[in-house]
Structure formats: C-alpha cells, structure tokens
Coordinates of C-alpha atoms in Angstrom, one line a residue:
X1 CA -0.4 5.5 13.6
X2 CA 3.5 5.5 12.6
X3 CA 4.8 7.8 10.2
X4 CA 5.7 4.9 7.6
X5 CA 2.1 3.3 7.9
X6 CA 0.4 6.5 7.7
X7 CA 2.6 7.5 4.5
X8 CA 1.2 4.1 2.9
X9 CA -2.3 5.0 3.7
X10 CA -2.1 8.2 2.1
X11 CA -0.5 7.1 -1.0
X12 CA -2.7 4.1 -1.1
X13 CA -6.1 6.0 -0.6
X14 CA -5.0 8.3 -3.8
X15 CA -4.6 5.1 -5.7
X16 CA -7.9 3.8 -4.6
X17 CA -9.8 6.6 -5.9
X18 CA -8.4 6.5 -9.1
X19 CA -8.7 2.8 -9.3
X20 CA -12.6 3.7 -9.0
X21 CA -12.6 6.3 -11.7
X22 CA -10.7 4.0 -14.1
X23 CA -13.1 1.1 -13.7
X24 CA -15.9 3.1 -14.5
X25 CA -14.2 4.3 -17.4
X26 CA -13.3 0.7 -18.5
X27 CA -17.3 0.0 -17.9
X28 CA -17.9 2.4 -20.9
X29 CA -14.7 1.5 -22.8
X30 CA -13.9 -2.3 -22.3
X31 CA -11.1 -2.3 -25.2
X32 CA -9.1 0.4 -23.4
X33 CA -5.9 -1.4 -23.1
X34 CA -3.9 1.7 -20.9
X35 CA -7.1 1.7 -18.4
X36 CA -6.7 -1.9 -17.7
X37 CA -3.1 -1.5 -17.1
X38 CA -3.7 1.2 -14.9
X39 CA -6.0 -0.6 -12.5
X40 CA -3.6 -3.6 -12.6
X41 CA -0.8 -1.4 -11.7
X42 CA -2.7 0.6 -8.9
X43 CA -3.8 -3.0 -7.1
X44 CA -0.5 -4.5 -7.4
X45 CA 1.4 -1.2 -5.8
X46 CA -1.4 -1.4 -2.8
X47 CA -0.6 -5.0 -2.4
X48 CA 3.0 -4.5 -2.2
X49 CA 3.0 -1.5 0.4
X50 CA 0.1 -3.9 2.2
X51 CA 2.4 -6.7 2.4
X52 CA 5.1 -4.7 3.9
X53 CA 2.8 -3.4 6.3
X54 CA 1.6 -7.1 7.1
X55 CA -2.0 -6.3 6.2
X56 CA -3.1 -9.7 5.4
X57 CA -6.8 -8.9 4.3
X58 CA -5.3 -6.1 1.8
X59 CA -2.8 -8.3 0.3
X60 CA -5.7 -10.9 -0.3
X61 CA -8.3 -8.6 -1.7
X62 CA -5.6 -6.9 -3.9
X63 CA -4.1 -9.9 -4.8
X64 CA -6.9 -12.0 -6.2
X65 CA -7.9 -8.7 -8.1
X66 CA -4.8 -8.3 -9.6
X67 CA -4.7 -11.8 -10.7
X68 CA -8.2 -11.0 -12.4
X69 CA -7.0 -8.1 -14.2
X70 CA -3.8 -9.8 -15.4
X71 CA -6.1 -12.2 -17.5
X72 CA -7.9 -9.0 -18.4
X73 CA -5.0 -7.5 -19.7
X74 CA -3.3 -10.3 -21.5
X75 CA -6.5 -11.2 -23.3
X76 CA -7.1 -14.3 -21.6
X77 CA -10.8 -13.3 -20.5
X78 CA -12.8 -10.3 -21.8
X79 CA -14.1 -7.3 -19.8
X80 CA -17.6 -8.5 -18.6
X81 CA -20.0 -6.7 -16.0
X82 CA -19.0 -9.4 -13.7
X83 CA -15.5 -8.3 -13.4
X84 CA -16.2 -4.7 -13.3
X85 CA -18.7 -5.6 -10.6
X86 CA -16.1 -7.8 -8.7
X87 CA -13.3 -5.0 -9.0
X88 CA -15.7 -2.2 -7.8
X89 CA -16.4 -4.5 -4.5
X90 CA -12.4 -5.0 -4.3
X91 CA -12.1 -1.5 -4.6
X92 CA -14.7 -0.6 -2.3
X93 CA -13.4 -3.2 0.4
X94 CA -9.6 -1.6 0.1
X95 CA -11.1 1.8 0.5
X96 CA -13.0 0.8 3.5
X97 CA -9.9 -0.7 5.3
X98 CA -7.7 2.3 4.2
X99 CA -10.3 4.6 5.7
X100 CA -10.5 2.5 9.1
X101 CA -6.3 3.0 9.2
X102 CA -6.5 6.6 8.5
X103 CA -9.3 7.4 11.2
X104 CA -6.6 5.5 13.8
X105 CA -7.8 2.0 13.7
X106 CA -5.1 -0.8 14.9
X107 CA -3.8 -3.3 12.1
X108 CA -4.6 -6.0 13.7
X109 CA -8.1 -5.0 14.3
X110 CA -9.2 -4.5 10.5
X111 CA -11.7 -7.1 9.4
X112 CA -11.0 -10.2 7.2
X113 CA -11.5 -10.3 3.5
X114 CA -15.4 -11.4 3.4
X115 CA -16.2 -14.5 2.0
X116 CA -18.6 -13.5 -0.6
X117 CA -16.0 -10.9 -2.0
X118 CA -13.4 -14.0 -2.3
X119 CA -16.1 -16.0 -4.2
X120 CA -17.1 -13.2 -6.9
X121 CA -13.4 -12.3 -7.6
X122 CA -12.8 -16.1 -7.7
X123 CA -16.1 -16.9 -9.7
X124 CA -14.9 -13.9 -12.1
X125 CA -11.8 -15.5 -12.6
X126 CA -12.5 -18.9 -13.5
X127 CA -15.7 -17.4 -15.7
X128 CA -13.6 -15.5 -17.8
X129 CA -11.0 -18.5 -18.5
X130 CA -12.5 -18.2 -22.0
X131 CA -10.2 -21.2 -23.8
X132 CA -12.1 -24.0 -25.0
X133 CA -12.5 -27.3 -22.6
X134 CA -11.4 -30.5 -24.3
X135 CA -11.5 -34.2 -23.6
X136 CA -8.5 -34.9 -21.8
X137 CA -8.0 -35.8 -18.2
X138 CA -8.9 -32.9 -16.1
X139 CA -6.7 -31.4 -13.9
X140 CA -6.0 -33.2 -10.5
X141 CA -7.1 -31.4 -7.4
X142 CA -4.6 -29.0 -5.7
X143 CA -3.0 -30.4 -2.4
X144 CA -4.8 -29.1 0.6
X145 CA -1.6 -27.4 1.6
X146 CA -1.7 -25.3 -0.7
X147 CA -2.7 -21.6 -0.1
X148 CA -6.2 -20.8 -0.5
X149 CA -5.6 -17.8 -2.8
X150 CA -3.1 -20.3 -5.1
X151 CA -5.9 -22.5 -5.1
X152 CA -8.6 -20.1 -6.3
X153 CA -6.2 -18.8 -9.2
X154 CA -4.6 -22.1 -10.2
X155 CA -7.8 -24.2 -10.5
X156 CA -8.3 -23.1 -14.4
X157 CA -4.8 -23.7 -15.4
X158 CA -4.5 -26.7 -18.1
X159 CA -2.7 -29.7 -17.6
X160 CA -1.0 -29.7 -21.2
X161 CA 1.0 -26.8 -19.5
X162 CA 2.8 -29.4 -17.6
X163 CA 6.1 -31.5 -18.7
X164 CA 6.2 -35.2 -18.9
X165 CA 7.4 -35.5 -15.4
X166 CA 3.7 -33.9 -14.0
X167 CA 5.7 -30.6 -13.0
X168 CA 4.8 -27.2 -14.3
X169 CA 8.2 -25.7 -15.1
X170 CA 7.0 -22.8 -16.9
X171 CA 4.7 -22.0 -13.9
X172 CA 7.4 -22.1 -11.5
X173 CA 9.9 -20.1 -13.8
X174 CA 6.9 -17.3 -13.4
X175 CA 7.1 -17.8 -9.6
X176 CA 10.6 -16.6 -9.3
X177 CA 11.1 -13.7 -12.0
X178 CA 10.3 -10.3 -11.4
X179 CA 6.7 -9.8 -12.2
X180 CA 5.5 -8.5 -15.7
X181 CA 8.7 -9.6 -17.4
X182 CA 7.0 -13.0 -18.8
X183 CA 3.8 -14.1 -20.0
X184 CA 2.8 -17.9 -20.3
X185 CA 3.3 -19.1 -23.9
X186 CA 0.6 -20.0 -25.9
X187 CA 0.4 -24.1 -26.6
X188 CA 2.3 -24.8 -29.7
X189 CA 0.6 -27.1 -32.4
X190 CA 1.2 -30.8 -31.0
X191 CA -0.3 -34.3 -31.0
X192 CA -4.2 -34.3 -30.8
X193 CA -4.0 -35.3 -27.1
X194 CA -1.7 -32.6 -26.2
X195 CA -3.6 -29.8 -27.8
X196 CA -6.9 -31.6 -26.4
X197 CA -5.9 -30.8 -22.7
X198 CA -5.1 -27.2 -23.1
X199 CA -7.0 -24.7 -21.0
X200 CA -4.7 -21.9 -20.2
X201 CA -5.7 -19.1 -17.9
X202 CA -2.9 -16.4 -18.5
X203 CA -1.6 -14.4 -15.5
X204 CA -3.6 -16.3 -12.8
X205 CA -1.2 -18.3 -11.0
X206 CA 0.5 -16.2 -8.5
X207 CA 3.1 -18.2 -7.5
X208 CA 2.5 -22.1 -7.0
X209 CA 1.1 -24.1 -10.2
X210 CA -1.1 -26.9 -9.6
X211 CA 0.2 -30.4 -10.3
X212 CA -1.8 -32.5 -13.0
X213 CA -2.0 -35.5 -14.6
X214 CA -0.9 -35.3 -18.1
X215 CA -0.7 -37.6 -21.3
X216 CA 1.2 -36.1 -24.3
X217 CA 4.4 -35.2 -25.3
X218 CA 7.0 -33.7 -22.8
X219 CA 7.5 -30.1 -22.5
X220 CA 10.9 -28.6 -23.2
X221 CA 13.4 -28.2 -20.8
X222 CA 12.9 -25.3 -18.6
X223 CA 15.6 -23.0 -19.7
X224 CA 14.6 -23.8 -23.7
X225 CA 10.9 -22.6 -22.5
X226 CA 12.0 -19.5 -20.9
X227 CA 14.0 -18.6 -24.1
X228 CA 11.1 -19.4 -26.1
X229 CA 8.3 -17.8 -24.0
X230 CA 10.1 -14.4 -23.0
X231 CA 8.4 -11.6 -24.8
X232 CA 10.3 -8.5 -26.0
X233 CA 11.1 -6.3 -23.3
X234 CA 9.3 -3.0 -23.1
X235 CA 12.1 -0.4 -22.7
X236 CA 9.7 2.0 -21.8
X237 CA 8.2 0.2 -18.9
X238 CA 11.5 -0.5 -17.6
X239 CA 13.1 2.8 -17.9
X240 CA 14.2 4.5 -14.7
X241 CA 12.0 5.9 -12.3
X242 CA 10.9 9.3 -12.4
X243 CA 12.6 11.6 -9.8
X244 CA 10.6 12.3 -6.7
X245 CA 9.4 16.2 -7.1
X246 CA 7.0 16.4 -4.4
X247 CA 7.0 16.3 -0.6
X248 CA 4.0 15.9 1.7
X249 CA 3.7 18.8 4.3
X250 CA 1.2 18.9 7.1
X251 CA -2.0 21.3 6.6
X252 CA -1.5 23.1 9.8
X253 CA 2.0 23.8 8.8
X254 CA 1.0 25.4 5.4
X255 CA -1.7 27.0 7.1
X256 CA 0.7 28.9 9.8
X257 CA 3.0 29.9 6.7
X258 CA 0.1 31.2 5.0
X259 CA -0.8 33.2 8.0
X260 CA 2.8 34.5 8.1
X261 CA 3.1 35.6 4.6
X262 CA -0.3 37.4 5.0
X263 CA 0.6 39.3 8.0
X264 CA 4.1 40.2 6.3
X265 CA 2.0 41.5 3.3
X266 CA -0.2 43.8 5.8
X267 CA 2.7 45.2 7.5
X268 CA 4.6 45.9 4.2
X269 CA 1.2 47.9 3.0
X270 CA 1.1 49.6 6.8
X271 CA 4.8 50.7 6.2
X272 CA 4.1 52.1 2.7
X273 CA 1.5 54.3 4.2
X274 CA 3.8 55.3 6.8
X275 CA 6.8 56.3 4.3
X276 CA 4.0 58.3 1.8
X277 CA 3.2 60.2 5.1
X278 CA 6.8 61.1 5.8
X279 CA 7.8 61.9 2.4
X280 CA 5.0 64.9 2.8
X281 CA 7.9 66.7 5.0
X282 CA 11.2 68.3 3.7
X283 CA 14.2 66.3 4.6
X284 CA 17.9 67.4 4.0
X285 CA 21.5 66.3 4.0
X286 CA 21.9 63.1 5.7
X287 CA 18.4 62.6 6.7
X288 CA 17.4 62.7 2.9
X289 CA 19.9 60.1 1.6
X290 CA 18.6 58.0 4.7
X291 CA 14.8 58.5 3.5
X292 CA 15.8 57.6 -0.3
X293 CA 17.5 54.2 1.2
X294 CA 14.4 53.5 3.6
X295 CA 12.5 54.0 0.2
X296 CA 14.0 51.7 -1.7
X297 CA 14.4 49.1 1.4
X298 CA 11.1 49.0 2.2
X299 CA 9.9 48.8 -1.9
X300 CA 12.2 45.7 -2.2
X301 CA 10.5 44.5 1.2
X302 CA 7.1 44.7 0.0
X303 CA 8.0 43.3 -3.2
X304 CA 9.3 40.2 -1.6
X305 CA 6.5 39.8 0.7
X306 CA 4.3 40.0 -2.2
X307 CA 6.0 37.2 -3.9
X308 CA 6.0 35.2 -0.8
X309 CA 2.2 35.4 -0.4
X310 CA 1.5 34.3 -4.1
X311 CA 4.0 31.5 -3.6
X312 CA 2.2 30.5 -0.5
X313 CA -1.1 30.8 -1.8
X314 CA 0.0 28.4 -5.0
X315 CA 1.0 25.7 -2.4
X316 CA -2.7 25.4 -1.0
X317 CA -4.3 25.4 -4.5
X318 CA -5.5 22.2 -5.6
X319 CA -7.6 20.9 -8.7
X320 CA -11.2 20.7 -8.0
X321 CA -10.6 17.2 -10.0
X322 CA -9.5 15.7 -6.8
X323 CA -13.2 16.1 -5.5
X324 CA -15.0 15.5 -8.7
X325 CA -13.4 11.9 -9.3
X326 CA -15.3 10.6 -6.4
X327 CA -18.5 11.1 -7.9
X328 CA -19.0 8.9 -10.9
X329 CA -19.2 5.8 -8.8
X330 CA -21.8 7.5 -6.2
X331 CA -24.0 8.2 -9.4
X332 CA -23.4 5.1 -10.6
X333 CA -24.3 3.1 -7.7
X334 CA -27.3 5.5 -6.5
X335 CA -28.9 5.4 -9.8
X336 CA -28.8 1.3 -9.9
X337 CA -30.5 1.6 -6.2
X338 CA -32.9 3.7 -7.7
X339 CA -33.7 2.1 -11.1
X340 CA -32.9 4.9 -12.6
X341 CA -30.5 5.4 -16.0
X342 CA -28.2 8.4 -15.2
X343 CA -25.1 9.5 -16.8
X344 CA -22.6 12.0 -15.2
X345 CA -20.5 14.1 -17.2
X346 CA -17.7 16.3 -15.6
X347 CA -16.1 19.2 -17.2
X348 CA -13.4 21.7 -15.6
X349 CA -11.7 19.3 -13.1
X350 CA -8.2 20.9 -13.8
X351 CA -9.7 24.4 -12.4
X352 CA -7.7 25.4 -9.0
X353 CA -9.5 26.3 -5.7
X354 CA -8.1 26.8 -2.4
X355 CA -7.5 23.5 -0.5
X356 CA -10.0 24.4 2.3
X357 CA -12.9 24.6 -0.4
X358 CA -11.9 21.2 -1.7
X359 CA -12.0 19.7 1.3
X360 CA -15.3 21.3 2.5
X361 CA -17.5 21.1 -0.7
X362 CA -17.7 17.2 -0.4
X363 CA -20.7 16.8 1.7
X364 CA -22.4 19.6 -0.2
X365 CA -22.0 18.1 -3.4
X366 CA -23.0 14.7 -2.2
X367 CA -26.1 16.0 -0.9
X368 CA -26.7 17.8 -4.3
X369 CA -26.2 14.8 -6.4
X370 CA -28.4 13.0 -3.9
X371 CA -31.4 15.3 -4.2
X372 CA -30.7 15.0 -7.9
X373 CA -31.2 11.9 -8.4
X374 CA -33.8 11.1 -5.9
X375 CA -36.0 14.3 -6.6
X376 CA -34.9 15.6 -10.0
X377 CA -34.4 12.9 -12.2
X378 CA -37.5 10.7 -13.3
X379 CA -37.7 7.2 -13.8
X380 CA -36.9 5.8 -17.5
X381 CA -40.8 5.0 -17.8
X382 CA -41.9 8.5 -16.9
X383 CA -39.1 10.1 -18.8
X384 CA -39.9 8.3 -21.9
X385 CA -43.6 9.3 -21.3
X386 CA -42.8 13.0 -21.3
X387 CA -40.7 12.5 -24.6
X388 CA -37.5 12.6 -23.2
X389 CA -34.5 10.1 -23.6
X390 CA -34.8 7.0 -20.9
X391 CA -31.3 8.0 -19.5
X392 CA -31.2 11.4 -17.7
X393 CA -28.0 13.2 -17.7
X394 CA -26.4 15.3 -14.7
X395 CA -23.5 17.4 -15.5
X396 CA -21.0 18.8 -12.9
X397 CA -19.0 21.7 -14.2
X398 CA -16.1 24.2 -12.9
X399 CA -14.4 27.1 -14.1
X400 CA -12.8 30.4 -13.3
X401 CA -14.5 33.6 -13.5
X402 CA -12.8 36.8 -12.6
X403 CA -11.6 36.3 -8.8
X404 CA -14.3 33.6 -8.2
X405 CA -14.3 29.8 -9.1
X406 CA -18.0 28.7 -10.3
X407 CA -19.1 25.1 -9.7
X408 CA -22.3 24.3 -11.4
X409 CA -24.8 21.1 -11.0
X410 CA -27.0 20.8 -13.5
X411 CA -29.9 18.1 -14.5
X412 CA -32.6 17.2 -17.3
X413 CA -35.2 16.2 -14.7
X414 CA -38.7 17.5 -13.9
X415 CA -37.2 20.7 -12.6
X416 CA -38.9 22.6 -9.4
X417 CA -42.4 23.8 -8.9
X418 CA -42.2 27.2 -7.1
X419 CA -45.6 27.2 -6.4
X420 CA -45.4 23.2 -4.8
X421 CA -42.5 24.7 -2.4
X422 CA -44.4 27.5 -1.3
X423 CA -47.4 25.4 -0.3
X424 CA -45.3 22.9 1.1
X425 CA -43.4 25.5 3.1
X426 CA -46.6 26.9 4.5
X427 CA -48.1 23.5 5.3
X428 CA -44.5 22.9 7.6
X429 CA -44.9 26.4 9.0
X430 CA -41.8 27.6 7.6
X431 CA -43.4 30.6 5.9
X432 CA -46.9 32.4 6.2
X433 CA -49.4 31.3 3.9
X434 CA -50.1 34.8 2.6
X435 CA -46.1 35.4 2.0
X436 CA -45.7 37.4 -1.5
X437 CA -42.6 35.4 -2.7
X438 CA -41.2 35.6 -6.3
X439 CA -40.0 32.6 -7.8
X440 CA -36.3 32.7 -7.2
X441 CA -37.1 33.3 -3.5
X442 CA -39.4 29.9 -3.7
X443 CA -36.2 28.1 -4.9
X444 CA -34.3 29.4 -1.8
X445 CA -36.9 27.7 0.5
X446 CA -35.3 24.2 -0.1
X447 CA -32.3 25.4 1.9
X448 CA -34.6 25.8 5.0
X449 CA -33.9 23.5 7.9
X450 CA -36.6 21.0 8.1
X451 CA -37.8 21.5 4.7
X452 CA -38.3 18.6 2.0
X453 CA -41.2 17.7 -0.6
X454 CA -40.9 14.0 0.2
X455 CA -43.8 12.8 2.3
X456 CA -41.8 9.9 3.7
X457 CA -38.0 9.8 4.1
X458 CA -35.9 7.3 2.4
X459 CA -32.4 6.2 2.6
X460 CA -31.6 8.8 0.3
X461 CA -33.4 12.0 1.1
X462 CA -36.7 13.6 2.8
X463 CA -35.3 14.4 6.1
X464 CA -35.0 18.1 5.5
X465 CA -31.3 18.3 6.2
X466 CA -29.4 17.8 3.4
X467 CA -29.8 21.0 1.5
X468 CA -29.5 23.2 4.6
X469 CA -25.8 21.4 4.9
X470 CA -25.1 22.8 1.6
X471 CA -25.8 26.5 1.9
X472 CA -24.3 26.5 5.2
X473 CA -20.9 25.0 4.1
X474 CA -20.7 27.3 1.1
X475 CA -21.6 30.3 3.2
X476 CA -18.9 29.2 5.7
X477 CA -16.4 29.5 2.8
X478 CA -18.0 33.0 2.1
X479 CA -19.3 31.6 -1.2
X480 CA -23.0 32.1 -2.6
X481 CA -25.4 29.6 -4.0
X482 CA -28.0 30.1 -6.7
X483 CA -31.0 28.1 -8.1
X484 CA -32.5 28.2 -11.7
X485 CA -35.3 25.6 -12.6
X486 CA -37.7 25.1 -15.2
X487 CA -40.7 22.5 -14.9
X488 CA -40.1 19.5 -17.2
X489 CA -36.5 20.8 -18.1
X490 CA -34.5 20.7 -15.0
X491 CA -32.6 22.3 -12.4
X492 CA -29.0 24.1 -12.5
X493 CA -27.5 24.6 -8.9
X494 CA -24.5 27.7 -9.2
X495 CA -22.1 27.8 -6.6
X496 CA -19.8 31.0 -6.6
X497 CA -16.6 30.6 -4.3
X498 CA -13.4 32.7 -3.8
X499 CA -10.4 30.9 -5.5
X500 CA -8.4 31.5 -1.8
X501 CA -10.0 32.3 1.2
X502 CA -7.4 34.0 3.0
X503 CA -6.5 37.2 0.6
X504 CA -9.5 38.4 -1.0
X505 CA -9.7 41.4 -3.8
X506 CA -12.2 44.0 -2.2
X507 CA -13.6 47.5 -2.9
X508 CA -13.3 49.5 0.3
X509 CA -16.5 51.8 0.9
X510 CA -18.1 53.6 3.8
X511 CA -21.5 54.5 5.2
X512 CA -22.6 55.5 8.5
X513 CA -19.2 56.5 9.9
X514 CA -18.3 52.6 9.3
X515 CA -15.3 51.2 7.1
X516 CA -16.4 48.2 4.9
X517 CA -15.2 46.2 2.3
X518 CA -17.2 44.4 -0.7
X519 CA -15.8 41.4 -2.7
X520 CA -14.6 42.3 -5.9
X521 CA -16.3 39.5 -7.3
X522 CA -19.6 41.1 -7.1
X523 CA -18.6 44.6 -8.3
X524 CA -19.2 45.6 -11.8
X525 CA -19.1 49.4 -11.7
X526 CA -19.2 52.6 -9.8
X527 CA -22.1 55.1 -10.9
X528 CA -23.3 58.4 -9.3
X529 CA -26.9 58.4 -7.9
X530 CA -29.0 61.4 -8.4
X531 CA -30.9 63.3 -5.6
X532 CA -34.3 61.7 -6.7
X533 CA -35.4 58.2 -8.2
X534 CA -38.3 57.1 -10.0
X535 CA -40.0 54.2 -8.1
X536 CA -41.7 51.0 -9.1
X537 CA -43.8 49.4 -6.6
X538 CA -42.7 52.3 -4.0
X539 CA -39.3 51.3 -4.5
X540 CA -36.3 53.1 -5.8
X541 CA -35.2 52.3 -9.2
X542 CA -32.5 53.7 -11.3
X543 CA -31.8 52.9 -15.1
X544 CA -28.4 51.4 -15.8
X545 CA -27.2 51.1 -19.4
X546 CA -30.9 51.1 -20.4
X547 CA -32.1 48.4 -18.0
X548 CA -34.2 49.2 -14.7
X549 CA -32.6 48.3 -11.4
X550 CA -33.9 48.5 -8.0
X551 CA -31.6 50.7 -5.8
X552 CA -30.9 49.3 -2.2
X553 CA -28.9 51.2 0.6
X554 CA -25.8 49.4 2.1
X555 CA -26.6 51.4 5.5
X556 CA -30.3 50.1 5.6
X557 CA -29.2 46.5 4.5
X558 CA -26.8 46.2 7.9
X559 CA -29.2 48.0 10.1
X560 CA -27.0 51.2 10.3
X561 CA -28.3 54.8 11.0
X562 CA -29.6 56.4 7.6
X563 CA -27.3 58.6 5.6
X564 CA -26.9 60.4 2.4
X565 CA -25.4 57.9 0.0
X566 CA -24.7 59.3 -3.2
X567 CA -22.4 56.5 -4.8
X568 CA -24.0 53.5 -6.5
X569 CA -22.1 50.4 -6.9
X570 CA -23.8 47.8 -9.5
X571 CA -23.8 44.4 -8.1
X572 CA -23.3 41.3 -10.2
X573 CA -25.9 39.0 -8.9
X574 CA -28.3 36.8 -10.2
X575 CA -30.9 39.7 -10.0
X576 CA -28.8 42.8 -10.5
X577 CA -29.0 45.9 -8.4
X578 CA -27.4 49.0 -7.6
X579 CA -26.1 49.2 -3.6
X580 CA -26.1 52.9 -2.3
X581 CA -23.1 53.8 -0.5
X582 CA -21.7 57.0 1.1
X583 CA -18.1 57.1 -0.4
X584 CA -15.7 54.6 -2.3
X585 CA -12.2 54.5 -0.8
X586 CA -10.2 52.5 -3.1
X587 CA -9.7 48.9 -3.5
X588 CA -7.3 46.4 -1.6
X589 CA -6.3 42.9 -1.0
X590 CA -7.3 41.9 2.2
X591 CA -6.0 39.5 4.7
X592 CA -9.3 38.3 6.1
X593 CA -9.9 37.0 9.7
X594 CA -13.3 34.9 10.3
X595 CA -15.9 36.0 12.7
X596 CA -16.3 33.3 15.4
X597 CA -16.9 35.3 18.6
X598 CA -20.0 36.9 17.3
X599 CA -22.5 36.7 14.1
X600 CA -23.4 39.7 12.5
X601 CA -26.0 39.4 9.2
X602 CA -24.5 40.3 6.5
X603 CA -20.7 40.3 7.7
X604 CA -18.4 37.3 7.0
X605 CA -15.3 38.6 8.6
X606 CA -12.6 41.5 9.7
X607 CA -9.7 42.8 8.2
X608 CA -7.1 45.7 8.6
X609 CA -6.7 48.5 6.2
X610 CA -3.4 49.5 5.2
X611 CA -3.5 52.3 7.6
X612 CA -4.4 49.6 10.3
X613 CA -8.1 50.7 10.4
X614 CA -10.6 47.9 11.2
X615 CA -12.4 46.9 8.2
X616 CA -15.9 44.5 8.3
X617 CA -16.2 42.5 5.5
X618 CA -19.6 42.2 3.5
X619 CA -20.5 38.5 2.8
X620 CA -20.6 37.6 -0.8
X621 CA -23.7 35.3 -0.3
X622 CA -25.5 38.4 1.5
X623 CA -24.6 40.8 -1.7
X624 CA -25.6 37.7 -4.0
X625 CA -29.2 37.4 -2.3
X626 CA -30.1 41.0 -2.8
X627 CA -28.6 42.3 0.6
X628 CA -31.2 40.3 2.1
X629 CA -31.0 37.5 4.5
X630 CA -32.5 34.3 4.0
X631 CA -35.8 33.4 4.3
X632 CA -36.8 33.1 7.9
X633 CA -39.0 30.8 9.4
X634 CA -42.3 32.0 10.4
X635 CA -42.8 33.1 14.1

C-alpha cells in the first residue's frame, strides 16, 4: 500500500468510527441537526478521498448515503429507523472495505457494493420524500444511459421543478456549483396544474437531473433562478481551514524514542549516585572547581533527561474514548440479536492511558461486554417478572486513581452465584469438589481456561475462552482485574492498569537477599511489625487503624528462604492485607523491562536501580490477588 493510500485509510477509519457513534446518537436524538451535518460531512469526506484513490464501491456507498443525509438535514425527509439502519449498513460496509485495505488488500480486489445495501439506501431515500403526491403527469423515466446512482437519486424529483423546455435548469446549476453552496428552492405559488406537479426531493439529485414532461408555466431564466434561490452564505462554514497541528508518527519510532528517553533517565540517576559518592572525598584547588562544574552540569543533564522522558510519555498517552466509542454499536446490534433491551452509558472517555494499553484492551472489553449481554443481562420479560425495568443498563467508566487508571464495567443483571460457579468448576474437573473457597475466589473461576456456565456454546459465548483472554491481556499490561457481584443485582468488573507501561513509580524493598520493587499503586503505608502476632484460624493477623488485617510474607509468597521480616506494607487490594518484608530501601521511578525468556510467578519484569543493581518487579495482579497465584486446575 503506497503512502497516499495508507494515509487515506487511516484518516477514513477514524471518520468511520465517529460516524457509527454519531448514528447511534442520532437514533436517540433525531432532531439533532449538528449530528446530521457531522454524518453528512464524514461520508462526503470519505467519498472525496475514495474517488481520488479510484475506489468505486466506496464512492458509490458514500454517495448514496450522502444523498440520504442531505435529504435528512435539509428537512426533505424525517429521520426514521429505516434511515438509521440503512446508514449503519453503509457505515459497516465502508469500515469493512477500509479494514481490507488496511490489512494489505489490493484496491482492485475489493468487493462491489452489495445489491441489498444499494436497495435499502435507495428505498430510504425514496421512502423519505415527504412532499405530497399530486394529480399531474408522473415524471418520465430516466434515460437508460444515465448512471444507476443518478437514477436512484433523481427518481423522486418532481416534474414541476423543470422549465417549459423540459430541462431542469436548477438541477443543472446544482451540478456545477461547489457542494453545499446552494439548496434547491421550494416551489413558488402558481397555477393549480403547476402546483399539483410538485414533489421535490431536496438534495437527492447528485449531478444529473431527470428529464420530465411538464404542463405549467415556464420556469424563470437560469440566472434569475440562481439569484432567487441562493441562500445566504454561512461565513463560519466557509472560513479558512484550520492550520494542521498534528502529524502521524510510526508507533515503532515512538517506542524507540521512549526507550532512549528511559535509558537517559536511568544513566542520569546512576551519574547522580556516583557524584554523591565522589562528594564524600575532599577536593581542593582546581579539582574542587571542576567538581562544582561537574555537579551543575549533571544536575542540568538530569533535569533535561527527565523533561524529555515526560514529553515522550505524553506523546504515547491517548484517551480511552478512542476505544470506548466502538462499543455502543456493538451493544446495540448484539442486544438486538439476543432479543434484549440494553442501554450502554459511557463515562470518563477523556481519561488518558498508554497507547499500548488502549490497543490491547479492545478484545478483552469486547469479551466482557458480550458476556454481560449474554450471561448477565436478563430478557425483558424475566426482568419485569423480577420487578426490574424491562431495559437493562450497562455502564463503562474510566478514571485516574493515583498512578493507575481504573476501568469498570458494570451491569444490573442477575449477578453471579458463587455456589453455582464452584459446582460447575468441579463438574468440569477444574477444581477439587472439596475445595474450600471464598466468594471472591469463586468469582475468579470464570477466568480459568475452559470454564463456562453455559451448557451449549452459542455464537456469542459459552466456549470458555473469553474471560481467560481478558485476564491474560490485563496481566500482560501489568494490571489486575477484580469481580464484585450480587445475586439479582448485577456484576462489576474493575480493571486497574498503570497509566503508562515503561516507567513505573515503585517502592524498593529487600527480602532474602533479593532487591524487589512493588508498584506504588498498591502501597498505602509502611508499618512496623511486632515480634508476635495474634492468630485467626492459624494465620497471623495484625490490627491496623482498628481493623484486623492478615499478614503475608513476601519471601514465602515468592518461594524464597524464610527470613526475619519486621517491616510491613499495607497493600491496597480488594481484600487489604499487610505484606511483610525485610527492609524498605526507598522509592524510585523504574524503567521496566518485561520478562520474555522465562516466566516466574509473581514477577512481571526487571529494572536497574540508580546504583545499577538488578531489581525484580512484583506484578500488580499478584499483589492485588493477595500474593496468591491464580486458581489452579486440579491434578
């Protein structure tokens, strides 16, 4: 794919996503003229680029849809469900064509516009011509040589719009002036025969008007008609285009830049440590002045490297709204297929997170939405019988919390039954029938590969792979996922992710001779541990601010040799606890390198301290789960 076509595809795909969002908004608010105009402009822009790239099927689909929305926005036709459905089908076809091109498909191999899509668009255009029919002679058929699109567009045009010579001067004028600068005029009061022949479909004629037989008075001369019908120009609409303020950068180049920025910060930190050690010695004369100059230079280098790091990180941050805006249509279509009434609400779309996180969360969120619609949300009759509204609600929220981003998906469906989950897992041999599990641990069973509560797999869910994909993707991004549920009230999935992936604020700790880093996102405070603990059920417990919290050792959780651990870290997890370590060595922003060669439970990556020592980074998900690995399959 050449650079020009690639640039067109990227820009058109962004427009196509926005079109779907606007169409669903228009379905809820048919009188929103701003949304109507936005959809019209998007299809018009895609059509222009597709025409330049000789993409005939795209041009045809966008042209018909553009005609439809021109009629809708000018008031020649009302916004109806069939119009929205036709536009959504066109939007889907456009998105499919762009995806094919983006995946390397050749332009000449793209499929033509389906006949059913052309028919529903044409029917929507013709069916929305709301002017009353009269007793005048019907319009003459369009000549066979006219293009199919023009014929479909011009069919509803009324005979009364033509002059005495049988020519549609006004339509010809529309065809040659810039689009959007002229709107077909409404018929002036005239003789009864002329008025009876008016059935105008405004904006539908795309360039060639149909010829028709007319009985009535002659139309004014073309110039006079233009002067009479030209509307006032909208100065805002014809203002100079805004200056381009953004450029597209290859993601690989951006990642390489971030890598260099991170390494420069790490080098500056190491230089600062070496300088601090040098300053312990006594320098005199010229050596003292050189040390002073070196100190100032390194401080400046450290400051600039930190600013470079922050600026580079900012270029990778993207709003999660870019991801969320794809879901309203998915929910709408799936709810329709399942025969359920569901409304999706989105909050916090402006929350920013690392680009890699945004790109990798699409599939997990799709799986979660599909499960919420198929498993969680009841059918309207079941909801009404349970005293609930017939329409179910699913909310998708995002917000920033300290150094993390929270993404919460919640429904008001039937909830999850922990007893039923344990029973189903035991039947499938995933856990032992005698396993003693809490409700929170039971909810985690849904993440096991092969687990599903459905007896028969459907096209939506039931194969036992979806939620496993969710947990894998979240943990790959050094995140954690937690489930809360109540029978009859609904289920909430809460995903916690680092705002950015490469540089993470951490607390440095040591135990059993190992230097470790804990993400600051889960650290509440540091406490001193006593020699002896009170026990509950044989497990050590310590009161913290009036609440008893279980105490777990980091050495024991990671399989290290036991040591005397007298420093405790209160971990902010769904079930808070105290993590015992040997010593706390301070805090640091570390450049994290993922572990690819080997997999160690509880360890998500490595880093270098300011002194150059190797640091093992403890996984956020591991800490959120109480320093316990995932539920394992029974042997």
